[in-house]
Short mmCIF file of C-alpha atoms in Angstrom, two decimals:
data_model
loop_
_atom_site.label_atom_id
_atom_site.label_comp_id
_atom_site.label_asym_id
_atom_site.label_seq_id
_atom_site.Cartn_x
_atom_site.Cartn_y
_atom_site.Cartn_z
CA MET A 1 0.22 -0.11 0.18
CA THR A 2 1.18 3.63 -0.62
CA GLY A 3 0.33 6.68 1.63
CA ARG A 4 -2.75 8.81 -0.04
CA PRO A 5 -2.32 12.37 -1.24
CA ARG A 6 -3.13 14.65 1.65
CA SER A 7 -4.82 18.10 0.41
CA PRO A 8 -3.38 21.51 1.50
CA VAL A 9 -4.99 23.24 4.54
CA THR A 10 -4.45 26.78 4.63
CA PRO A 11 -2.52 27.84 7.90
CA ARG A 12 -3.52 30.48 10.48
CA ASP A 13 -2.00 32.90 13.15
CA TYR A 14 -2.29 30.44 16.04
CA ASN A 15 -1.81 33.86 18.53
CA VAL A 16 -5.25 34.78 17.16
CA ASN A 17 -7.52 31.87 16.39
CA PRO A 18 -6.99 27.82 16.97
CA PHE A 19 -6.39 25.12 15.16
CA ILE A 20 -8.81 23.26 17.19
CA VAL A 21 -11.80 23.36 20.10
CA ILE A 22 -12.14 20.64 21.98
CA TRP A 23 -15.39 20.79 23.76
CA GLU A 24 -16.15 18.70 26.71
CA LEU A 25 -20.08 18.40 26.48
CA THR A 26 -20.26 16.18 29.97
CA ARG A 27 -18.44 14.05 32.51
CA ALA A 28 -21.14 11.56 32.14
CA CYS A 29 -19.91 8.21 30.63
CA ALA A 30 -20.43 4.36 31.56
CA LEU A 31 -17.18 3.57 31.22
CA LYS A 32 -14.27 3.38 33.38
CA CYS A 33 -11.76 3.80 31.52
CA LEU A 34 -8.37 3.33 33.20
CA HIS A 35 -6.80 6.24 31.68
CA CYS A 36 -9.95 8.92 31.88
CA ARG A 37 -8.70 12.48 32.16
CA ALA A 38 -12.14 13.22 33.32
CA GLU A 39 -12.49 10.91 36.05
CA ALA A 40 -15.94 10.45 34.26
CA GLN A 41 -18.88 9.96 36.35
CA TYR A 42 -22.29 8.14 35.77
CA ARG A 43 -24.48 11.40 35.97
CA ARG A 44 -24.59 14.58 34.75
CA HIS A 45 -23.13 17.34 36.38
CA PRO A 46 -26.18 20.04 37.40
CA LEU A 47 -23.76 22.80 36.41
CA GLU A 48 -22.80 21.81 32.93
CA LEU A 49 -23.18 24.41 30.38
CA THR A 50 -26.75 24.86 29.08
CA PHE A 51 -27.99 24.49 25.28
CA ASP A 52 -27.99 27.87 25.32
CA GLU A 53 -24.85 28.56 26.40
CA GLY A 54 -23.60 26.00 24.24
CA ARG A 55 -25.36 27.58 21.14
CA ASP A 56 -23.67 30.92 22.13
CA LEU A 57 -20.33 29.09 22.47
CA ILE A 58 -20.51 27.78 19.00
CA ASP A 59 -21.25 30.96 17.52
CA GLN A 60 -18.04 32.33 19.74
CA ILE A 61 -15.91 29.59 18.07
CA HIS A 62 -17.07 30.17 14.45
CA GLU A 63 -16.07 34.19 15.11
CA MET A 64 -12.58 32.58 15.48
CA ASP A 65 -12.23 31.56 11.79
CA ASP A 66 -14.05 28.28 11.64
CA PRO A 67 -11.42 25.93 13.67
CA LEU A 68 -12.35 22.16 13.72
CA LEU A 69 -14.85 21.19 16.45
CA VAL A 70 -15.13 18.00 18.25
CA PHE A 71 -17.20 17.02 20.91
CA THR A 72 -16.13 14.73 23.75
CA GLY A 73 -16.52 13.97 27.48
CA GLY A 74 -17.58 11.72 29.15
CA ASP A 75 -19.47 10.83 26.42
CA PRO A 76 -21.20 13.09 24.40
CA LEU A 77 -24.16 11.02 24.03
CA GLU A 78 -25.54 11.32 27.00
CA ARG A 79 -26.61 15.00 26.58
CA ASP A 80 -29.98 14.76 24.24
CA ASP A 81 -29.17 18.09 22.61
CA VAL A 82 -26.15 16.78 21.27
CA PHE A 83 -26.85 16.54 17.28
CA ASP A 84 -28.75 19.66 17.92
CA LEU A 85 -25.61 21.36 18.82
CA ALA A 86 -23.77 19.71 15.98
CA ALA A 87 -26.75 21.20 13.46
CA HIS A 88 -26.23 24.51 14.36
CA ALA A 89 -22.55 24.42 14.57
CA VAL A 90 -22.74 22.62 11.21
CA SER A 91 -25.43 25.98 9.76
CA ARG A 92 -22.25 28.01 11.03
CA GLY A 93 -19.81 26.14 8.42
CA ILE A 94 -17.81 24.33 11.62
CA ARG A 95 -16.14 20.79 10.74
CA VAL A 96 -17.73 18.78 13.76
CA SER A 97 -16.88 15.44 14.38
CA MET A 98 -17.63 13.57 17.86
CA THR A 99 -16.09 10.82 20.29
CA PRO A 100 -18.62 8.99 21.75
CA SER A 101 -17.68 6.12 24.05
CA ALA A 102 -19.28 2.28 23.02
CA THR A 103 -22.23 1.95 25.24
CA PRO A 104 -25.42 1.13 24.31
CA ASN A 105 -25.89 4.94 23.16
CA VAL A 106 -24.68 4.21 19.92
CA THR A 107 -27.65 3.09 18.12
CA ARG A 108 -28.42 2.84 14.31
CA GLU A 109 -30.64 6.19 15.08
CA ALA A 110 -27.79 8.03 16.36
CA ILE A 111 -25.75 7.44 14.34
CA ARG A 112 -28.49 7.93 11.47
CA ARG A 113 -29.08 11.60 12.98
CA ALA A 114 -25.23 11.99 13.00
CA LYS A 115 -25.48 11.55 9.12
CA ASP A 116 -28.37 13.53 8.89
CA VAL A 117 -26.49 16.70 10.44
CA GLY A 118 -23.72 16.41 8.62
CA LEU A 119 -21.03 14.92 10.62
CA SER A 120 -18.02 15.30 9.72
CA ARG A 121 -16.39 12.56 11.57
CA TRP A 122 -17.29 9.84 14.23
CA ALA A 123 -14.36 8.56 16.64
CA PHE A 124 -14.30 5.47 18.35
CA SER A 125 -11.52 4.86 20.76
CA LEU A 126 -9.84 0.81 20.22
CA ASP A 127 -7.02 0.25 22.59
CA GLY A 128 -6.05 -2.96 21.39
CA PRO A 129 -6.87 -5.69 18.77
CA THR A 130 -8.64 -7.57 20.80
CA ALA A 131 -11.34 -7.81 23.65
CA GLU A 132 -8.76 -8.76 26.29
CA ILE A 133 -6.62 -5.75 25.90
CA HIS A 134 -9.39 -3.21 25.16
CA ASP A 135 -12.01 -4.16 27.48
CA HIS A 136 -9.62 -4.12 30.64
CA PHE A 137 -8.25 -0.30 29.47
CA ARG A 138 -11.88 0.48 28.97
CA GLY A 139 -12.50 -0.99 32.06
CA THR A 140 -16.04 -2.56 30.70
CA ASP A 141 -16.46 -5.91 29.70
CA GLY A 142 -18.22 -5.95 26.19
CA SER A 143 -16.77 -2.29 25.08
CA PHE A 144 -14.57 -3.88 22.35
CA GLY A 145 -17.66 -5.80 21.17
CA LEU A 146 -20.05 -3.04 21.08
CA THR A 147 -17.21 -0.97 19.02
CA THR A 148 -16.80 -2.76 16.58
CA ALA A 149 -20.57 -3.71 15.99
CA ALA A 150 -21.20 0.26 15.63
CA ILE A 151 -18.44 0.27 13.39
CA ASP A 152 -20.17 -1.56 10.52
CA ILE A 153 -23.09 0.87 11.09
CA LEU A 154 -20.94 3.34 10.56
CA ARG A 155 -19.81 1.59 7.63
CA GLU A 156 -22.81 1.20 6.41
CA PHE A 157 -24.15 4.70 6.70
CA GLU A 158 -20.32 5.77 5.27
CA LEU A 159 -19.67 7.99 8.12
CA PRO A 160 -15.57 8.97 7.62
CA LEU A 161 -14.37 6.92 10.57
CA GLN A 162 -11.50 8.00 13.09
CA ILE A 163 -10.06 5.60 15.41
CA ASN A 164 -8.56 6.80 18.62
CA THR A 165 -5.96 4.44 20.41
CA THR A 166 -3.82 5.24 23.70
CA ILE A 167 -0.23 3.93 23.68
CA SER A 168 0.14 2.63 27.08
CA ARG A 169 2.00 -0.85 28.51
CA TYR A 170 -0.80 -2.76 27.86
CA ASN A 171 -0.58 -2.29 23.89
CA VAL A 172 2.75 -1.33 23.09
CA ASP A 173 3.90 -4.56 22.25
CA VAL A 174 0.61 -4.86 19.89
CA LEU A 175 0.53 -2.14 17.57
CA ASP A 176 1.34 -4.39 14.59
CA LYS A 177 -1.75 -6.07 14.85
CA MET A 178 -3.81 -2.72 15.82
CA ALA A 179 -2.36 -0.57 13.13
CA ALA A 180 -3.59 -4.54 10.69
CA LEU A 181 -6.84 -3.59 12.75
CA VAL A 182 -6.98 0.07 11.71
CA ASP A 183 -7.08 -0.70 8.14
CA GLU A 184 -9.10 -3.79 8.16
CA LEU A 185 -11.79 -1.34 9.65
CA GLY A 186 -11.80 1.38 6.48
CA CYS A 187 -10.61 4.36 9.09
CA VAL A 188 -9.80 7.84 7.35
CA LEU A 189 -7.67 8.44 10.75
CA TRP A 190 -5.79 6.57 13.41
CA SER A 191 -4.97 9.43 15.88
CA VAL A 192 -2.70 7.77 18.75
CA PHE A 193 -2.54 9.04 21.96
CA PHE A 194 0.24 9.05 23.96
CA LEU A 195 -0.45 8.84 27.69
CA VAL A 196 -0.45 11.97 29.85
CA PRO A 197 -0.56 11.17 34.18
CA THR A 198 -3.49 12.90 34.68
CA GLY A 199 -6.67 12.02 35.92
CA ARG A 200 -6.70 8.23 36.25
CA GLY A 201 -4.19 8.12 33.94
CA LYS A 202 -0.91 6.66 36.01
CA ILE A 203 3.07 6.65 35.28
CA GLU A 204 3.28 3.45 35.50
CA ASP A 205 1.08 2.98 32.76
CA MET A 206 2.88 4.73 30.41
CA ILE A 207 5.34 3.44 28.22
CA SER A 208 9.22 4.76 28.64
CA PRO A 209 11.02 7.60 26.88
CA HIS A 210 12.99 4.74 24.93
CA ASP A 211 9.60 3.08 23.87
CA HIS A 212 8.39 6.73 22.72
CA GLU A 213 10.98 7.18 20.52
CA ARG A 214 10.61 3.77 19.15
CA VAL A 215 6.86 3.82 18.98
CA LEU A 216 7.13 7.30 16.78
CA ARG A 217 9.90 5.68 14.20
CA TRP A 218 7.58 2.90 13.56
CA LEU A 219 4.84 5.42 13.00
CA ALA A 220 6.17 7.33 10.79
CA ARG A 221 7.30 4.36 8.34
CA LEU A 222 3.73 3.20 8.10
CA ALA A 223 2.96 6.22 7.54
CA GLU A 224 4.43 6.14 4.11
CA ARG A 225 2.52 2.82 3.27
CA VAL A 226 -1.39 2.91 4.50
CA PRO A 227 -4.08 4.29 3.43
CA PHE A 228 -5.36 5.98 6.36
CA ASP A 229 -3.84 9.42 7.59
CA ILE A 230 -1.65 8.95 10.82
CA LYS A 231 -2.00 11.66 13.79
CA THR A 232 -0.48 11.81 17.15
CA THR A 233 -1.63 13.50 20.06
CA GLU A 234 0.68 14.76 22.84
CA ALA A 235 3.66 13.32 20.96
CA GLN A 236 5.04 16.89 19.49
CA HIS A 237 8.21 15.05 18.99
CA TYR A 238 6.67 12.73 16.41
CA ARG A 239 7.42 16.22 13.85
CA ARG A 240 11.15 15.75 15.40
CA VAL A 241 11.49 12.44 13.94
CA VAL A 242 9.36 12.87 10.48
CA ILE A 243 12.09 15.54 9.97
CA GLN A 244 14.82 13.61 11.48
CA GLU A 245 13.44 10.41 9.15
CA LYS A 246 13.77 12.53 6.17
CA MET A 247 16.99 13.60 6.74
CA ARG A 248 18.35 10.05 7.46
CA ARG A 249 16.58 8.70 4.22
CA ALA A 250 17.60 11.76 1.94
CA ARG A 251 21.46 10.57 2.59
CA GLY A 252 20.69 7.11 1.29
CA ASP A 253 19.41 6.03 -1.64
CA ASP A 254 15.76 4.88 -0.10
CA ALA A 255 13.07 6.75 -2.04
CA ILE A 256 11.01 8.82 -0.10
CA PRO A 257 7.18 9.16 -1.28
CA ALA A 258 6.79 12.93 -1.77
CA ASP A 259 3.73 13.57 0.39
CA ARG A 260 6.10 12.77 3.21
CA ILE A 261 8.91 15.04 1.55
CA ALA A 262 6.30 17.61 1.80
CA TYR A 263 5.31 16.83 5.32
CA ALA A 264 8.88 17.16 6.71
CA ASP A 265 8.95 20.43 4.82
CA ALA A 266 6.07 21.90 6.00
CA LEU A 267 7.51 21.12 9.46
CA THR A 268 10.65 22.25 8.98
CA LYS A 269 9.35 25.29 8.11
CA GLY A 270 6.84 25.92 11.02
CA ASP A 271 4.11 27.38 8.94
CA THR A 272 3.50 26.11 5.41
CA SER A 273 0.61 23.35 3.59
CA ALA A 274 -0.36 20.48 5.04
CA PHE A 275 -2.69 17.73 4.62
CA ASP A 276 -6.23 16.30 5.70
CA GLY A 277 -8.53 18.86 6.89
CA LEU A 278 -9.46 16.73 9.59
CA GLY A 279 -5.94 15.27 10.40
CA ARG A 280 -3.01 17.24 10.54
CA ALA A 281 -2.33 20.77 11.21
CA PRO A 282 -0.77 23.58 8.90
CA LYS A 283 2.09 23.64 11.96
CA GLY A 284 2.72 22.45 14.96
CA VAL A 285 -0.17 22.16 16.94
CA ASN A 286 0.72 22.13 21.25
CA ASP A 287 -1.02 22.96 24.39
CA GLY A 288 -2.73 25.95 24.16
CA ASN A 289 -0.64 26.91 20.79
CA GLY A 290 -3.43 26.20 18.21
CA PHE A 291 -5.23 24.20 20.99
CA VAL A 292 -8.10 24.93 23.10
CA PHE A 293 -10.29 22.80 25.58
CA ILE A 294 -13.34 23.86 26.99
CA SER A 295 -14.60 21.91 29.98
CA HIS A 296 -18.19 20.78 30.35
CA THR A 297 -18.79 23.80 32.91
CA GLY A 298 -17.17 26.25 30.63
CA ASP A 299 -13.76 26.52 32.23
CA VAL A 300 -11.71 27.33 29.06
CA PHE A 301 -7.57 25.13 29.54
CA PRO A 302 -5.16 24.91 26.94
CA SER A 303 -5.87 21.03 26.79
CA GLY A 304 -7.88 18.56 28.29
CA LEU A 305 -4.43 16.82 29.65
CA LEU A 306 -3.52 20.25 31.12
CA PRO A 307 -5.52 21.20 34.28
CA VAL A 308 -4.69 24.58 34.25
CA SER A 309 -7.53 27.40 33.01
CA GLY A 310 -7.24 30.40 31.74
CA GLY A 311 -11.12 31.41 32.33
CA ASN A 312 -14.23 30.34 32.18
CA ILE A 313 -16.32 31.31 29.03
CA ARG A 314 -19.28 32.38 31.59
CA GLN A 315 -17.22 35.45 32.04
CA THR A 316 -15.10 35.96 29.72
CA PRO A 317 -15.70 35.31 25.50
CA LEU A 318 -13.40 32.54 24.57
CA ALA A 319 -11.47 34.97 22.14
CA GLN A 320 -10.31 36.94 25.15
CA ILE A 321 -9.48 34.18 27.04
CA TYR A 322 -7.36 32.58 23.99
CA ARG A 323 -5.66 35.80 22.89
CA ASP A 324 -4.96 37.37 25.61
CA SER A 325 -4.71 35.41 28.69
CA PRO A 326 -1.29 35.55 30.45
CA LEU A 327 -1.50 31.24 30.29
CA PHE A 328 -2.12 30.72 27.04
CA GLN A 329 0.41 33.27 25.49
CA ALA A 330 3.32 31.44 27.54
CA LEU A 331 2.03 28.68 26.22
CA ARG A 332 2.66 29.95 22.79
CA ASN A 333 6.67 31.21 23.54
CA PRO A 334 8.77 28.13 23.10
CA ASP A 335 11.84 30.64 23.71
CA GLY A 336 10.07 31.38 27.16
CA TYR A 337 10.43 27.01 27.99
CA SER A 338 12.83 26.35 30.58
CA GLY A 339 15.33 22.67 30.31
CA LYS A 340 16.13 21.36 27.47
CA CYS A 341 12.92 22.61 25.60
CA GLY A 342 13.50 26.04 25.76
CA VAL A 343 17.23 25.53 23.63
CA CYS A 344 15.77 22.94 21.23
CA ASP A 345 16.53 23.32 17.83
CA TYR A 346 12.75 22.20 17.06
CA ARG A 347 10.97 24.15 19.46
CA TYR A 348 8.70 26.22 17.01
CA ILE A 349 7.67 22.69 15.31
CA CYS A 350 7.72 20.66 18.40
CA GLY A 351 7.97 22.53 21.91
CA GLY A 352 7.34 18.95 23.64
CA SER A 353 4.29 18.13 25.24
CA ARG A 354 3.56 21.22 27.81
CA SER A 355 0.84 18.82 29.22
CA ARG A 356 3.21 15.88 30.32
CA ALA A 357 5.66 18.50 31.29
CA TYR A 358 3.07 19.23 33.99
CA ALA A 359 2.07 16.12 34.87
CA THR A 360 5.51 14.97 35.49
CA THR A 361 7.68 17.69 36.44
CA GLY A 362 5.11 20.52 37.93
CA ASP A 363 6.08 23.11 35.46
CA MET A 364 3.85 23.58 32.07
CA LEU A 365 6.89 25.26 30.70
CA GLY A 366 9.54 22.55 31.64
CA SER A 367 11.32 19.62 29.82
CA GLU A 368 9.56 17.25 28.10
CA GLU A 369 10.46 13.91 30.05
CA TYR A 370 10.10 11.22 27.74
CA CYS A 371 11.83 12.49 24.96
CA VAL A 372 14.81 11.10 24.33
CA TYR A 373 16.38 14.00 22.21
CA VAL A 374 19.18 15.71 23.27
CA PRO A 375 19.68 19.44 21.68
CA PRO A 376 23.36 20.35 21.16
CA ALA A 377 22.58 23.56 22.97
CA TRP A 378 21.83 21.68 25.71
CA ARG A 379 24.37 19.55 25.41
CA ALA A 380 26.73 21.94 25.24
CA LYS A 381 24.95 24.23 27.98
CA ARG A 382 25.48 21.24 30.39
CA ALA A 383 29.48 21.37 29.37
CA GLY A 384 29.68 24.87 29.94
CA LEU A 385 30.45 25.73 26.58
CA PRO A 386 28.58 29.22 24.90
CA THR A 387 25.75 28.55 23.01
CA SER A 388 23.86 31.43 20.58
CA ALA A 389 20.02 28.81 20.73
#
């Protein structure tokens, strides 16, 4: 197989408008996932944003140049008004995708309504190629079977499917089988999450820094030959890996597909064209930098995995929080990062996971400890040598 062509995406100034907005409609969910950042509950919170507040939020998002909008949770299907909210967003010209939990809420009627309102993509989580692995991670027996049965219905309605997989110690040794399953299911995008120890997520469930690097290099090679797109979340150093892979291949005789050269060139420059309209961004997205997360009660975070709020939309407009809050402004300035990330030659296109830095060190501007790369400027600094970085 060969990688499929990617279509251009228009760059935007992340100081002004985000590339993607994630809205946690509710924290209610029937599952008990081991890694759940939201520590989801069985019942909806009484202070969730109302339908009218949600419509107003969608209008604010529209005014920020129509970024991608993802409905997440908890389980967004726990809200009866989810499709009315989606319909309003689509009517405003916003591309909307949704990440429901695989529960009995996923009915044929729910999928039909998603298709009818114009949902751009439906995302399901699959964290292993077998029920044993997936159900353990999701904390619920039968989740794998419900997911695959729902995917059959999605395919019947020809609704584009995205698979989300969180890499952990439970599945890191079966990723070849997982990739084969993603291919078999006819997905348009495999979104690969790298665990951040927040919420129910635990450090002991994470893979090692060495395994992060190994998996990222494997993904870079896999992306050259599969028919679906691959996107990483909280693995910003994947961009460095892609560039290094391109440089390594350029030094040898191995051919590298033209689209991968274009991708690496785009990453190197940091702000040129990229590809899939609901996949890769036109330049490096990071927590608070092209990315914004809105909680079920209206708090605005740089990421759902970085639990430091810049404000609440019930008091302050979303655009003002995103553009003007000191929190978001600091996260958009890689020169203000400390440790090796602050002097890294890839800091403008990578920057390291700010969520993971915060979760593991308590410093959101600190080093990404699960990246093995040692920047030359950091090596020189540690050796007491002058550096211009």
